[in-house]
mmCIF file of C-alpha atoms in Angstrom:
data_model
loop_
_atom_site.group_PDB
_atom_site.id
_atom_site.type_symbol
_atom_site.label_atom_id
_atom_site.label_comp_id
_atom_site.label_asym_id
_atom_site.label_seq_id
_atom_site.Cartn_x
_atom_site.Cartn_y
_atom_site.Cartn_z
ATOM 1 C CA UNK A 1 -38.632 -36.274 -25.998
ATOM 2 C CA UNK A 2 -39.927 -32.668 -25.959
ATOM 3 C CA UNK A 3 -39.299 -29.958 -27.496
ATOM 4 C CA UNK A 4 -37.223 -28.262 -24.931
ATOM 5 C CA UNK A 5 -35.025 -31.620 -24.532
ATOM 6 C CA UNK A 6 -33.818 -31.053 -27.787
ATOM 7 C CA UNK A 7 -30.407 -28.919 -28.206
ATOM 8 C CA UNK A 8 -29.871 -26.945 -31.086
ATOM 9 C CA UNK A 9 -25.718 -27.994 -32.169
ATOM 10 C CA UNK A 10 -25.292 -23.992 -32.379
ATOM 11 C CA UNK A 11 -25.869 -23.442 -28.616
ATOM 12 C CA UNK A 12 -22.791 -23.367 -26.222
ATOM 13 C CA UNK A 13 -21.911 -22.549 -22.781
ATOM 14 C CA UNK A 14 -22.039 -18.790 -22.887
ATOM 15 C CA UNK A 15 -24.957 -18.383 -25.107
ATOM 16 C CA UNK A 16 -26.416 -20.855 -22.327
ATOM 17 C CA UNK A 17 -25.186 -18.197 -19.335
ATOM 18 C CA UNK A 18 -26.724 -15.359 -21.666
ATOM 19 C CA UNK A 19 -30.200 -17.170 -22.026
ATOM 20 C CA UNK A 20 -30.069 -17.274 -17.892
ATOM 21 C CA UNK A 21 -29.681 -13.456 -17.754
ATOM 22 C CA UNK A 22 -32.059 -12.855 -20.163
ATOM 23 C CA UNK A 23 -35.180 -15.060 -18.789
ATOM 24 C CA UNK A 24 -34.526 -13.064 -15.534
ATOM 25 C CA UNK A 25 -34.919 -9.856 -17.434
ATOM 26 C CA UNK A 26 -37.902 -11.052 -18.960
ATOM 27 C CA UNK A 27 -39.517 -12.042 -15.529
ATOM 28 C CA UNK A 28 -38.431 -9.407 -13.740
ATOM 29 C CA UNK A 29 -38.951 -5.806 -16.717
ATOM 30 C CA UNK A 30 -40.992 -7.380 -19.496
ATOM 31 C CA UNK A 31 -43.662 -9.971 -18.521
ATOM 32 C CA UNK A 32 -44.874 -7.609 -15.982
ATOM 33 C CA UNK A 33 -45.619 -4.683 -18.295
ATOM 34 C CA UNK A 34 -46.133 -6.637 -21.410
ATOM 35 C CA UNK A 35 -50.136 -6.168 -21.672
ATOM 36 C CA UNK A 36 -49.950 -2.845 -20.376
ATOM 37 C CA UNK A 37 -47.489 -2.403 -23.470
ATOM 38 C CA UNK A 38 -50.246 -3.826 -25.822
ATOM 39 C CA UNK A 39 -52.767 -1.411 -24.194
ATOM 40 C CA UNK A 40 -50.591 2.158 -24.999
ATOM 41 C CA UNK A 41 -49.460 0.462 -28.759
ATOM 42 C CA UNK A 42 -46.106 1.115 -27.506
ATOM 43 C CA UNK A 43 -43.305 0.142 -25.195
ATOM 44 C CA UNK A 44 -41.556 3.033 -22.416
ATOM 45 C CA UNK A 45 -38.748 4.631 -23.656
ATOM 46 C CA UNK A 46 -37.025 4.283 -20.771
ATOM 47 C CA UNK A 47 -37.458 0.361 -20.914
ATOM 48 C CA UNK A 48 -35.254 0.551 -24.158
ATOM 49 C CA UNK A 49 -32.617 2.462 -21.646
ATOM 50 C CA UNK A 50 -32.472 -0.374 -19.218
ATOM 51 C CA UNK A 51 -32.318 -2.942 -22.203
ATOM 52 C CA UNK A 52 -29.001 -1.164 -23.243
ATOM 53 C CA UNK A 53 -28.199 -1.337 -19.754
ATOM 54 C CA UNK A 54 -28.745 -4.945 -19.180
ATOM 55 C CA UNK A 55 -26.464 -5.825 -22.752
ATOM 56 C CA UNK A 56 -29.640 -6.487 -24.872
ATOM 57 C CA UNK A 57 -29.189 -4.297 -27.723
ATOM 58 C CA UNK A 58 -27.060 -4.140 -30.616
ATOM 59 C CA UNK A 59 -25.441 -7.767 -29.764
ATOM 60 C CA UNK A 60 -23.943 -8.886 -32.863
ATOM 61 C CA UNK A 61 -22.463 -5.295 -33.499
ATOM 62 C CA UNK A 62 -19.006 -4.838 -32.788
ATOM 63 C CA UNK A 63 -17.302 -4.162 -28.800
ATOM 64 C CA UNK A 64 -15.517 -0.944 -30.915
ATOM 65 C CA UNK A 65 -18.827 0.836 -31.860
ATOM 66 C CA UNK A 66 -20.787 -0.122 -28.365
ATOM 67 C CA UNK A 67 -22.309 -2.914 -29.074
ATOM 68 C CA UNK A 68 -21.549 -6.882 -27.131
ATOM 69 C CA UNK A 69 -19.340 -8.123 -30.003
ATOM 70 C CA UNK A 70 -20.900 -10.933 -30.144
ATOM 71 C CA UNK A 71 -22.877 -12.729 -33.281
ATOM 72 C CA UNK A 72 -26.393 -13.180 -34.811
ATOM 73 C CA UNK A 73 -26.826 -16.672 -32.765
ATOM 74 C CA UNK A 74 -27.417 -14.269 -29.687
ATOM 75 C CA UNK A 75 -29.964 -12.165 -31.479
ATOM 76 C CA UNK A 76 -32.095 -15.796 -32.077
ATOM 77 C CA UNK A 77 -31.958 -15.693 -28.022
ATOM 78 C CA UNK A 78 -33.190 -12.902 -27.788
ATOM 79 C CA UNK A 79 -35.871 -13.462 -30.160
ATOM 80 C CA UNK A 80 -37.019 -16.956 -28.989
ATOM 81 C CA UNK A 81 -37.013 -16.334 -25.502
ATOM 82 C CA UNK A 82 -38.866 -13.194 -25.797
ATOM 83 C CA UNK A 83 -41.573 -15.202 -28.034
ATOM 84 C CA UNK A 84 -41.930 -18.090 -25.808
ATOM 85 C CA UNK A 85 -42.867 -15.491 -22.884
ATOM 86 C CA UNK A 86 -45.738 -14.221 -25.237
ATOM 87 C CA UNK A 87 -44.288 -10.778 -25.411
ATOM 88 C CA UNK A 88 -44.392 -9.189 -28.930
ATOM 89 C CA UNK A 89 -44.168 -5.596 -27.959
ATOM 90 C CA UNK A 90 -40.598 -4.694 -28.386
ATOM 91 C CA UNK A 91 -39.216 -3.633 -31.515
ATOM 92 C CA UNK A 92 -35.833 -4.465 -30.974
ATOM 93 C CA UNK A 93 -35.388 -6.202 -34.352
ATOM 94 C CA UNK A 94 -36.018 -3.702 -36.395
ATOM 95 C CA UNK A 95 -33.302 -1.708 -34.057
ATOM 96 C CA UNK A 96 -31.002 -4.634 -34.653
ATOM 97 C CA UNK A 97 -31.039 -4.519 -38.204
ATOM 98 C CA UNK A 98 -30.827 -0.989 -38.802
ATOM 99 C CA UNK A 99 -27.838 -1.224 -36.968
ATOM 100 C CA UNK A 100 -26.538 -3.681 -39.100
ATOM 101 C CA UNK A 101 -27.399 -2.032 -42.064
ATOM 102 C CA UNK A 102 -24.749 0.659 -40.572
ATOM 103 C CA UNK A 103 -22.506 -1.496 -39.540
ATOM 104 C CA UNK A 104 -21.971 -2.843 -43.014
ATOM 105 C CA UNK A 105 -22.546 -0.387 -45.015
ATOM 106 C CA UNK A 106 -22.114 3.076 -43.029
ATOM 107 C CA UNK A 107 -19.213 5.796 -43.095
ATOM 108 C CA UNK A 108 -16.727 5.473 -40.439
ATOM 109 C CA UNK A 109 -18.467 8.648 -39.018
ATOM 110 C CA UNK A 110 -21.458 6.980 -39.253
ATOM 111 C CA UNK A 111 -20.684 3.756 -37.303
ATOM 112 C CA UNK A 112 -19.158 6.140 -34.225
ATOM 113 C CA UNK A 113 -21.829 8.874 -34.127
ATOM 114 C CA UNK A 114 -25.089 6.210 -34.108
ATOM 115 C CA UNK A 115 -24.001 2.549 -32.939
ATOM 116 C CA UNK A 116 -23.355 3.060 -29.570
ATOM 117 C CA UNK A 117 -26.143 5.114 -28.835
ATOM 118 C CA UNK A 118 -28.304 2.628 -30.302
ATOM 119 C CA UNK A 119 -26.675 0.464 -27.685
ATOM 120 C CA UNK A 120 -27.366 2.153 -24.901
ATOM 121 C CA UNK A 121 -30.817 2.149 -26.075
ATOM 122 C CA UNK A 122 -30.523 6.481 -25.984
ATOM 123 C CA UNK A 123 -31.244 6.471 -29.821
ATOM 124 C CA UNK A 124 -35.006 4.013 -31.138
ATOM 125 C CA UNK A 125 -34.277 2.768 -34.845
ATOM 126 C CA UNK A 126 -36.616 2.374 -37.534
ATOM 127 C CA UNK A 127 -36.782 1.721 -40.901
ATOM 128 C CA UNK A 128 -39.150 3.151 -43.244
ATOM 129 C CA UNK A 129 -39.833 1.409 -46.479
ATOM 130 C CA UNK A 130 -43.713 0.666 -46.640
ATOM 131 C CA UNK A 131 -45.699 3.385 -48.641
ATOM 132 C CA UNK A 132 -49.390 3.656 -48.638
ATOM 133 C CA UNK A 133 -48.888 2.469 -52.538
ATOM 134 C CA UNK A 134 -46.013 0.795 -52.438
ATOM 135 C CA UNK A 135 -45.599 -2.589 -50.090
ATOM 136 C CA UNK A 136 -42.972 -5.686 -51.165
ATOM 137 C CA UNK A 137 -42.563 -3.881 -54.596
ATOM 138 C CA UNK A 138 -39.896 -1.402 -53.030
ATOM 139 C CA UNK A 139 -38.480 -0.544 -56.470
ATOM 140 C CA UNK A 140 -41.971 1.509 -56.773
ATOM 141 C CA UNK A 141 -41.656 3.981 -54.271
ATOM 142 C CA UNK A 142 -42.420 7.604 -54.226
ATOM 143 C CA UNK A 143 -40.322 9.264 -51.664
ATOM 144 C CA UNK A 144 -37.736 11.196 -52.771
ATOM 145 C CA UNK A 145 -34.813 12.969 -51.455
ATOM 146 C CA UNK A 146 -33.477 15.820 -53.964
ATOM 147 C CA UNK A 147 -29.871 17.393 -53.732
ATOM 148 C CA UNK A 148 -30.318 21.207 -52.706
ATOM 149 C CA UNK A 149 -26.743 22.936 -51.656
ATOM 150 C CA UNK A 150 -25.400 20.422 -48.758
ATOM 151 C CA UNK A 151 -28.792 18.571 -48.133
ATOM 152 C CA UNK A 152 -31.452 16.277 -49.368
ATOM 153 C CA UNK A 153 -34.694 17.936 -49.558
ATOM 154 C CA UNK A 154 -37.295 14.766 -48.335
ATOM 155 C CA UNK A 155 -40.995 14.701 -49.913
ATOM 156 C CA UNK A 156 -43.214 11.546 -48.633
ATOM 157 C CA UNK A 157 -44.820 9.351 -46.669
ATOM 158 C CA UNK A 158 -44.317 6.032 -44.941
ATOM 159 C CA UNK A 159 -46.397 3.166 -43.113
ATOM 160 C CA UNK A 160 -46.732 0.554 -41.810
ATOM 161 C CA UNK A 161 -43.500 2.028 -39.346
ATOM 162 C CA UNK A 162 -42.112 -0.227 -36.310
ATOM 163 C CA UNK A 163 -40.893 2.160 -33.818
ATOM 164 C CA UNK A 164 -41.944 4.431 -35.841
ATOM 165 C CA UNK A 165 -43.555 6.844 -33.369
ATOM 166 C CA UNK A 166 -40.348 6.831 -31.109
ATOM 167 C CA UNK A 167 -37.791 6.640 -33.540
ATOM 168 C CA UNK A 168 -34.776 8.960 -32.860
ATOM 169 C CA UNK A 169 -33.285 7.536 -36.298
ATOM 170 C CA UNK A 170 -34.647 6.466 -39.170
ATOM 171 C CA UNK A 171 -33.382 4.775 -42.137
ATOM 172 C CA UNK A 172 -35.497 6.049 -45.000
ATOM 173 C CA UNK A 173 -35.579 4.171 -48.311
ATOM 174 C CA UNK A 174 -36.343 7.012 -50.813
ATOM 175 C CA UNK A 175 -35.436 7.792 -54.328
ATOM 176 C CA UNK A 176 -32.035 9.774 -54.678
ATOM 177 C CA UNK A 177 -32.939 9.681 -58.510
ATOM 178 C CA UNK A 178 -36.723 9.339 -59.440
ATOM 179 C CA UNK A 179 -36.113 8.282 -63.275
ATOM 180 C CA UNK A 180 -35.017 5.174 -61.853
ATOM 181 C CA UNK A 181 -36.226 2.196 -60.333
ATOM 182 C CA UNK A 182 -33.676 -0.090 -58.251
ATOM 183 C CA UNK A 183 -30.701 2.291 -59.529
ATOM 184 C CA UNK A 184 -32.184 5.074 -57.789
ATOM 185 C CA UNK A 185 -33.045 4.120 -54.545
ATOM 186 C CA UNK A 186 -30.709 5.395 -51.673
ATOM 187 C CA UNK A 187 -30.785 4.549 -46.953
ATOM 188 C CA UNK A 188 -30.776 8.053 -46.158
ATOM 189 C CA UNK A 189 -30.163 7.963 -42.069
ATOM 190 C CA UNK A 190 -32.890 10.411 -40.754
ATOM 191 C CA UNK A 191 -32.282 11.889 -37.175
ATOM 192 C CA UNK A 192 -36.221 12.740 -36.618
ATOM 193 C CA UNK A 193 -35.595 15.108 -33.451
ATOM 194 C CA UNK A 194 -37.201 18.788 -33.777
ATOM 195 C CA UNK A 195 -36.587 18.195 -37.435
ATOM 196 C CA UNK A 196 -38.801 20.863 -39.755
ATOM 197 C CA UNK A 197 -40.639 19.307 -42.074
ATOM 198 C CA UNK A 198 -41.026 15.823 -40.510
ATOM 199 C CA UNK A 199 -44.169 14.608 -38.749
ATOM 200 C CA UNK A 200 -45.393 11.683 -36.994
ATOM 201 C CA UNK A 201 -49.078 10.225 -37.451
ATOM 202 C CA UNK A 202 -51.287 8.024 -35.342
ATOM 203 C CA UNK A 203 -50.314 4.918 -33.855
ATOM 204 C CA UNK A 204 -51.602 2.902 -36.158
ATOM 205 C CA UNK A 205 -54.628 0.335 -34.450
ATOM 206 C CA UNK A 206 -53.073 -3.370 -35.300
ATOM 207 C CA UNK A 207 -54.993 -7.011 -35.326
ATOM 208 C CA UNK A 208 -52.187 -8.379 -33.086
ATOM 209 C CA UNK A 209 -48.847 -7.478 -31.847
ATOM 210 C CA UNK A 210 -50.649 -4.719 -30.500
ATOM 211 C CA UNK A 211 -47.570 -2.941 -28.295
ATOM 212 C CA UNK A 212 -45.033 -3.035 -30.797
ATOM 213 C CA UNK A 213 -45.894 0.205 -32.205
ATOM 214 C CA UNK A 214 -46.616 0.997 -35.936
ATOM 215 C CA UNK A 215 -47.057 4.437 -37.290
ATOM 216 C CA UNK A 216 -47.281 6.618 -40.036
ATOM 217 C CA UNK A 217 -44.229 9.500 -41.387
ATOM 218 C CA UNK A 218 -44.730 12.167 -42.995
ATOM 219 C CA UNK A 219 -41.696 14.379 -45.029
ATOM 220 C CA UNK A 220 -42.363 17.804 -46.064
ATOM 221 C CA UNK A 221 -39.570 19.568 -47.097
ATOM 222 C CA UNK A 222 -37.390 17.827 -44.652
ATOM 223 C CA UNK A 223 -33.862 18.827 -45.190
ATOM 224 C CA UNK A 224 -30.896 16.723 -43.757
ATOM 225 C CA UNK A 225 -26.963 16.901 -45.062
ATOM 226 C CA UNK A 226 -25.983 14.518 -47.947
ATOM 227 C CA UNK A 227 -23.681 13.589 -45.205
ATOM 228 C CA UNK A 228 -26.510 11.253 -43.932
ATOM 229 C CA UNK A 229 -26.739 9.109 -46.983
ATOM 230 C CA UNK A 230 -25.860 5.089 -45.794
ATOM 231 C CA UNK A 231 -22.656 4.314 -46.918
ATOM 232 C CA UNK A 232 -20.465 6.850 -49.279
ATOM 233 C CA UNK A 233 -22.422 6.404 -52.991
ATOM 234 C CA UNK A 234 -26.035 6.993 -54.641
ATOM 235 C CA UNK A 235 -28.152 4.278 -56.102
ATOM 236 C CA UNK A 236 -26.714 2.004 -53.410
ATOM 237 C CA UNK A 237 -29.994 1.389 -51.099
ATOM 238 C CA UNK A 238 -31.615 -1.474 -52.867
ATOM 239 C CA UNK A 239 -29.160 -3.252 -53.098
ATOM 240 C CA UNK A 240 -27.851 -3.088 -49.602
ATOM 241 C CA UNK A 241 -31.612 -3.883 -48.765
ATOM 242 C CA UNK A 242 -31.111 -6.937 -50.672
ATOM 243 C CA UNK A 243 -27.792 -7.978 -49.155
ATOM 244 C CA UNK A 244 -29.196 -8.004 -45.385
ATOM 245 C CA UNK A 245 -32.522 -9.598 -45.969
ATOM 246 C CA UNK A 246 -31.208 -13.509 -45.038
ATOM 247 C CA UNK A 247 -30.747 -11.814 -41.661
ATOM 248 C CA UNK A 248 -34.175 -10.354 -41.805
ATOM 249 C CA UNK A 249 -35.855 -13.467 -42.980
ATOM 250 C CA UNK A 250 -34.309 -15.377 -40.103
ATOM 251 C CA UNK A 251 -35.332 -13.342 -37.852
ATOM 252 C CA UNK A 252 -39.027 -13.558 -38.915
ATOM 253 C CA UNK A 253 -38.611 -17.563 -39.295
ATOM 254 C CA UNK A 254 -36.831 -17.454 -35.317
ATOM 255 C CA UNK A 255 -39.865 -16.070 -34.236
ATOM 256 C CA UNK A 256 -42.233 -18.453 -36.384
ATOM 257 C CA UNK A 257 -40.225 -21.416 -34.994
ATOM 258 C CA UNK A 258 -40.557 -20.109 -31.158
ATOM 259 C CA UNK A 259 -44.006 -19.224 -31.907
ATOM 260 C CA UNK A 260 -45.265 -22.691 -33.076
ATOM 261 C CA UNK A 261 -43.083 -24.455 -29.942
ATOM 262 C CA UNK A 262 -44.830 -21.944 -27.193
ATOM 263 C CA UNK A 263 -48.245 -23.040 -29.015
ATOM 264 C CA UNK A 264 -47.432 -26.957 -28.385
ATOM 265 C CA UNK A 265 -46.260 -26.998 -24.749
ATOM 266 C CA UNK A 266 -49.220 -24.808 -23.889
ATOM 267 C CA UNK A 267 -51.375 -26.542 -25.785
ATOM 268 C CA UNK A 268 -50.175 -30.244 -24.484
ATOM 269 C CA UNK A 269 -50.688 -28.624 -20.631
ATOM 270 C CA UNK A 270 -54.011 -27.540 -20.798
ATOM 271 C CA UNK A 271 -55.028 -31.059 -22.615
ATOM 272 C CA UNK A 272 -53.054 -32.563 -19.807
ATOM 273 C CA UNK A 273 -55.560 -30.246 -17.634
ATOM 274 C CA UNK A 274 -58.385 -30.420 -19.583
ATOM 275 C CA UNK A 275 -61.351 -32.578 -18.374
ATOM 276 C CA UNK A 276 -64.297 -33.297 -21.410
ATOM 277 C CA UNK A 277 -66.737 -36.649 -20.969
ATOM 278 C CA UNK A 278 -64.758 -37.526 -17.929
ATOM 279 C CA UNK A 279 -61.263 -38.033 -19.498
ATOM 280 C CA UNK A 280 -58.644 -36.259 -20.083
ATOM 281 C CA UNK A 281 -58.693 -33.912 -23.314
ATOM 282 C CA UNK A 282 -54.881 -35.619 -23.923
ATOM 283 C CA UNK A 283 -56.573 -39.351 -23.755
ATOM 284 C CA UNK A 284 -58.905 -38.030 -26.866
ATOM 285 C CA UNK A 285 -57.191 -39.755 -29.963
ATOM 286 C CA UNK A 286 -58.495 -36.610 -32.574
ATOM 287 C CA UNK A 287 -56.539 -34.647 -29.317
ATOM 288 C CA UNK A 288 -53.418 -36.868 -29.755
ATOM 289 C CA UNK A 289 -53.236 -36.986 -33.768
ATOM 290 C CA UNK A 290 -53.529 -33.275 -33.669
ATOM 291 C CA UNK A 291 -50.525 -32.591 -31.177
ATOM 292 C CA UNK A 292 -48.661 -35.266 -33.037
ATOM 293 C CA UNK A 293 -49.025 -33.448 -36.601
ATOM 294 C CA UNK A 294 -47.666 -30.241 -34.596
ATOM 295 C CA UNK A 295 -44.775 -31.947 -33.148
ATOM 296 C CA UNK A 296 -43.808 -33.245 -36.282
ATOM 297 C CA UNK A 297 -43.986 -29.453 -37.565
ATOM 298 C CA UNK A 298 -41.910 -28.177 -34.812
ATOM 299 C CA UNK A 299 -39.216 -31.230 -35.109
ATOM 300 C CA UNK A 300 -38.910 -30.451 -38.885
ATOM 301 C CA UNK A 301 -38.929 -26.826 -38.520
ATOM 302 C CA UNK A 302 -36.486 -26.464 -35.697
ATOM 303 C CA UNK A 303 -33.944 -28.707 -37.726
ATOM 304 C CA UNK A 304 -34.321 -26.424 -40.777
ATOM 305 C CA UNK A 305 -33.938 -23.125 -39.138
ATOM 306 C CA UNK A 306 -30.935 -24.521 -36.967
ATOM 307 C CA UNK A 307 -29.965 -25.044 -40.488
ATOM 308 C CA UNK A 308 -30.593 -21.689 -41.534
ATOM 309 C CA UNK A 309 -28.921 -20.199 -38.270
ATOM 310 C CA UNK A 310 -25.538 -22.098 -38.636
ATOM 311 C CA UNK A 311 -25.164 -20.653 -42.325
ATOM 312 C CA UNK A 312 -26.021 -16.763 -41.886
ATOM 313 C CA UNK A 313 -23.588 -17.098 -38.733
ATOM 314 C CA UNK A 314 -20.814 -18.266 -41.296
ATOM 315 C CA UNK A 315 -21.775 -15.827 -43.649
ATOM 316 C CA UNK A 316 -23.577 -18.509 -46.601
ATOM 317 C CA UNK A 317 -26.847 -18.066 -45.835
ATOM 318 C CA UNK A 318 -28.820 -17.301 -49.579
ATOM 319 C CA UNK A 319 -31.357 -15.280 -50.572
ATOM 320 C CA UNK A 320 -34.106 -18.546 -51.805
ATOM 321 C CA UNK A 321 -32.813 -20.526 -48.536
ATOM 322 C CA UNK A 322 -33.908 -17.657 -46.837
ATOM 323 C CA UNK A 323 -36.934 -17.427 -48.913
ATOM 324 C CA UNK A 324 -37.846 -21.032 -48.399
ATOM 325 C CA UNK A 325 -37.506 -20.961 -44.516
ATOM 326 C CA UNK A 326 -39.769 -17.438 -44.435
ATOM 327 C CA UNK A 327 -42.631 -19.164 -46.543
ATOM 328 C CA UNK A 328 -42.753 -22.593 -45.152
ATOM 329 C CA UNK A 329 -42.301 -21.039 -41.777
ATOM 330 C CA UNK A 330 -44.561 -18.382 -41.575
ATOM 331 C CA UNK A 331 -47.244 -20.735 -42.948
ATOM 332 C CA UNK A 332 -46.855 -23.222 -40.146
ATOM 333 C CA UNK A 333 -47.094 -20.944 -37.859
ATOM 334 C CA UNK A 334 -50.617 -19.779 -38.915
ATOM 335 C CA UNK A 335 -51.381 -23.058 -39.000
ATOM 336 C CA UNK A 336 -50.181 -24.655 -35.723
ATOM 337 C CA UNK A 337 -51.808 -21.961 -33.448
ATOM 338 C CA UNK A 338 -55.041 -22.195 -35.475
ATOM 339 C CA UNK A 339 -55.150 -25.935 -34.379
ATOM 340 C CA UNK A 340 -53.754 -25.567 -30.700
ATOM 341 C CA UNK A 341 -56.237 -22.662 -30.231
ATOM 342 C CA UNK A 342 -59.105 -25.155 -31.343
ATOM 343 C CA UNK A 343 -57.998 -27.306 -28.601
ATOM 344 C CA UNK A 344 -58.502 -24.704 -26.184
ATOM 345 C CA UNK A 345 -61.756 -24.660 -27.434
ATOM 346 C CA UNK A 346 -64.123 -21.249 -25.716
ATOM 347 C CA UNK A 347 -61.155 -20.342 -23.954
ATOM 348 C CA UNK A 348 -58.932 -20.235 -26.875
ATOM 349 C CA UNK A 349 -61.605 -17.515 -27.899
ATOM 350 C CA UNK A 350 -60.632 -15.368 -24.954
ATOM 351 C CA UNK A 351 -57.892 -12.543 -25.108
ATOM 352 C CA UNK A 352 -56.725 -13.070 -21.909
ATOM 353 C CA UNK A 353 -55.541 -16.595 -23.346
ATOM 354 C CA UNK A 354 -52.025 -16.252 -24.353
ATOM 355 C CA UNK A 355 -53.166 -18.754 -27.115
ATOM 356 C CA UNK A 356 -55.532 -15.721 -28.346
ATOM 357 C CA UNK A 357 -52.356 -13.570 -28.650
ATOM 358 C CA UNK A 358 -50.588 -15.809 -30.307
ATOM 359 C CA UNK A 359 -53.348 -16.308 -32.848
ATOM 360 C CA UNK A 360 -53.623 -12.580 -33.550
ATOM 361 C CA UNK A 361 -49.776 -12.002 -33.596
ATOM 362 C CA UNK A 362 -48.993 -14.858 -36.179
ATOM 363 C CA UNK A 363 -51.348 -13.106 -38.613
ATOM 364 C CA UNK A 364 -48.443 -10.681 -39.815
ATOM 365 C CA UNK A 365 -45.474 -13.426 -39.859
ATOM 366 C CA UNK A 366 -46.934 -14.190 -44.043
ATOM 367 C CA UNK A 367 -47.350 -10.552 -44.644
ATOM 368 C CA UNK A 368 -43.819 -8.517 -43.474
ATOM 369 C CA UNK A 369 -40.003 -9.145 -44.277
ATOM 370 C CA UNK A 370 -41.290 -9.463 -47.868
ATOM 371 C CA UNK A 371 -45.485 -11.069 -48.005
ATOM 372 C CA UNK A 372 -45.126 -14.967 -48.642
ATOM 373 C CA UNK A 373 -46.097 -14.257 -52.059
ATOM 374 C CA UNK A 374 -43.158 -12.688 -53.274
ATOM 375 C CA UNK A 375 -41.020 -15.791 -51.443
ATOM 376 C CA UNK A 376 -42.948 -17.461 -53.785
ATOM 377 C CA UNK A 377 -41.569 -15.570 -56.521
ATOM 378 C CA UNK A 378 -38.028 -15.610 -55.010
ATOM 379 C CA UNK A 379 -38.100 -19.264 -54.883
ATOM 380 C CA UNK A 380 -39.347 -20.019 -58.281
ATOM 381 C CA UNK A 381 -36.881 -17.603 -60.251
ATOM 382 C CA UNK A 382 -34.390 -19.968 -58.536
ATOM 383 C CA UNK A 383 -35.962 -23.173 -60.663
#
């Protein structure tokens, strides 16, 4: 049995029909433009139009603030398929789960004035946590957001930004009180358009997912209303970071699990292909004992993120669980397309080998959503 004969117990009909639609997007608006994509370090803004369009944004966010009304299980889709097709270029994750963050923690005002223009794809969210000192220990950052009349007054920088050079919105994690550490930390929602004060830096040059853009912001001064905080209190933002980082996690593990399941059916083809000493590469025992180890990765891993899937859809998914799936995950995936790009041997080398991309695009899976380091920590706070 391969991979693709197996059926995860948390598909159904619909998500099924919505799969359909969404390989036929892929052919048809992303696979085409994909490396061009990776070329500019960013994808079209009109693309994230026609995504709204076609009913791929905002999926899991309710019918009543624009979005499908459907739930996380058709976010995974989204994810896996657009994995499998090699295409790492568009940030809708990020855009999904800063519109969760509203969703579940935003004013009523909120919700109506930014959720369904994130839907439509007319408004690119980002959020900006990373400093240039400041990484997976959020509690140390230096951004800060000071009352003044009716606004915040915004000093700081950010890195390390998905979307960050098209962003319409961003959610900034700053300090609302700098004498503080987790206490003080506040989502201030950050409409970046002819704002004074705010600037964008360079697309940053990445090892891999090279069209999914990443940039630097810079606040000056910025002023917004208080109105924009996330949600109706101070002191609020770490711990609303903390609450939505199971979803976060899974998403980064969805991606690891596609990732390593793209590498084996490629890799099993071109052995299948493969000619070396007059036999087929797949006849090679080393060849055979290799694919087998990576099958037994992908069996174990699929079972554990279906796992993982099933409980953040009914709302149990916790923060080690998470943790554990992220580490063990992200580590396999390094590892598996290491090995399958071996088999590929000088062609593996080659960038125009989607193997290649895969390589370079795993590299960040260990490092973002929290590095596997601090999963460590996570898990072992748990013994």
């Amino acid at each position: 049995m391969t991979m693709a004969d197996y059926r995860s117990p948390w598909r159904d009909q619909e998500l099924d029909l919505f799969r359909d639609s969404l390989l036929r997007f892929i052919e048809r608006e992303v696979t085409p433009n994909e490396q061009r994509w990776r070329a500019q370090k960013h994808v079209d803004r009109d693309f994230w139009r026609l995504a709204g369009e076609a009913g791929f944004l905002c999926t899991d966010i309710p019918e009543a603030y624009g979005g499908m009304g459907a739930d996380f299980r058709y976010e995974v889709v989204l994810s896996e398929e657009l994995t499998k097709a090699n295409s790492t270029s568009w940030g809708r994750a990020v855009h999904s789960i800063l519109a969760n963050y509203i969703a579940r923690h935003g004013t009523e005002d909120q919700k109506q004035r930014y959720l369904p223009a994130m839907a439509r794809g007319e408004m690119i969210g980002a959020i900006a946590m990373t400093e240039p000192a400041a990484g997976s220990d959020l509690q140390s950052i230096q951004t800060r957001a000071i009352k003044d009349g009716d606004d915040y007054v915004i000093t700081g920088s950010k890195t390390f930004i998905t979307n960050g050079y098209s962003a319409d919105l961003v959610g900034l994690v700053c300090k609302t009180d700098p004498s503080l550490r987790a206490k003080g930390m506040s989502i201030i929602l950050v409409e970046t358009k002819d704002l004074p004060g705010f600037a964008v830096g360079k697309l940053l040059n990445k090892m891999g997912m090279k069209g999914q853009e990443a940039a630097e912001l810079f606040f000056d001064g910025a002023r917004v209303p208080q109105s924009q905080l996330l949600g109706t209190e101070e002191g609020k933002g770490f711990f609303q970071l903390m609450a939505d980082l199971p979803y976060e996690r899974t998403m980064i593990m969805v991606r690891a699990q596609a990732a390593i399941e793209a590498a084996l059916e490629m890799t099993i083809t071109h052995c299948r292909d493969r000619e070396l000493f007059s036999q087929k590469l797949i006849e090679m025992q080393n060849t055979r004992f290799k694919l087998a180890e990576v099958k037994t990765i992908a069996t174990i891993g699929r079972v554990f993120l279906d796992h993982c899937i099933a409980q953040l859809h009914a709302g149990d998914l916790d923060a080690v669980t998470a943790a554990i799936g992220k580490l063990w995950l992200a580590n396999m995936q390094n590892e598996v397309v290491a090995e399958c790009l071996q088999l590929f041997g000088g062609y593996g080398y080659i960038m125009e080998s989607p193997i290649a991309d895969a390589y370079v695009d795993a590299r960040v899976q260990t490092i973002y959503g929290g590095s596997n380091e601090v999963m460590k920590e996570v898990i072992a706070r748990s013994l």
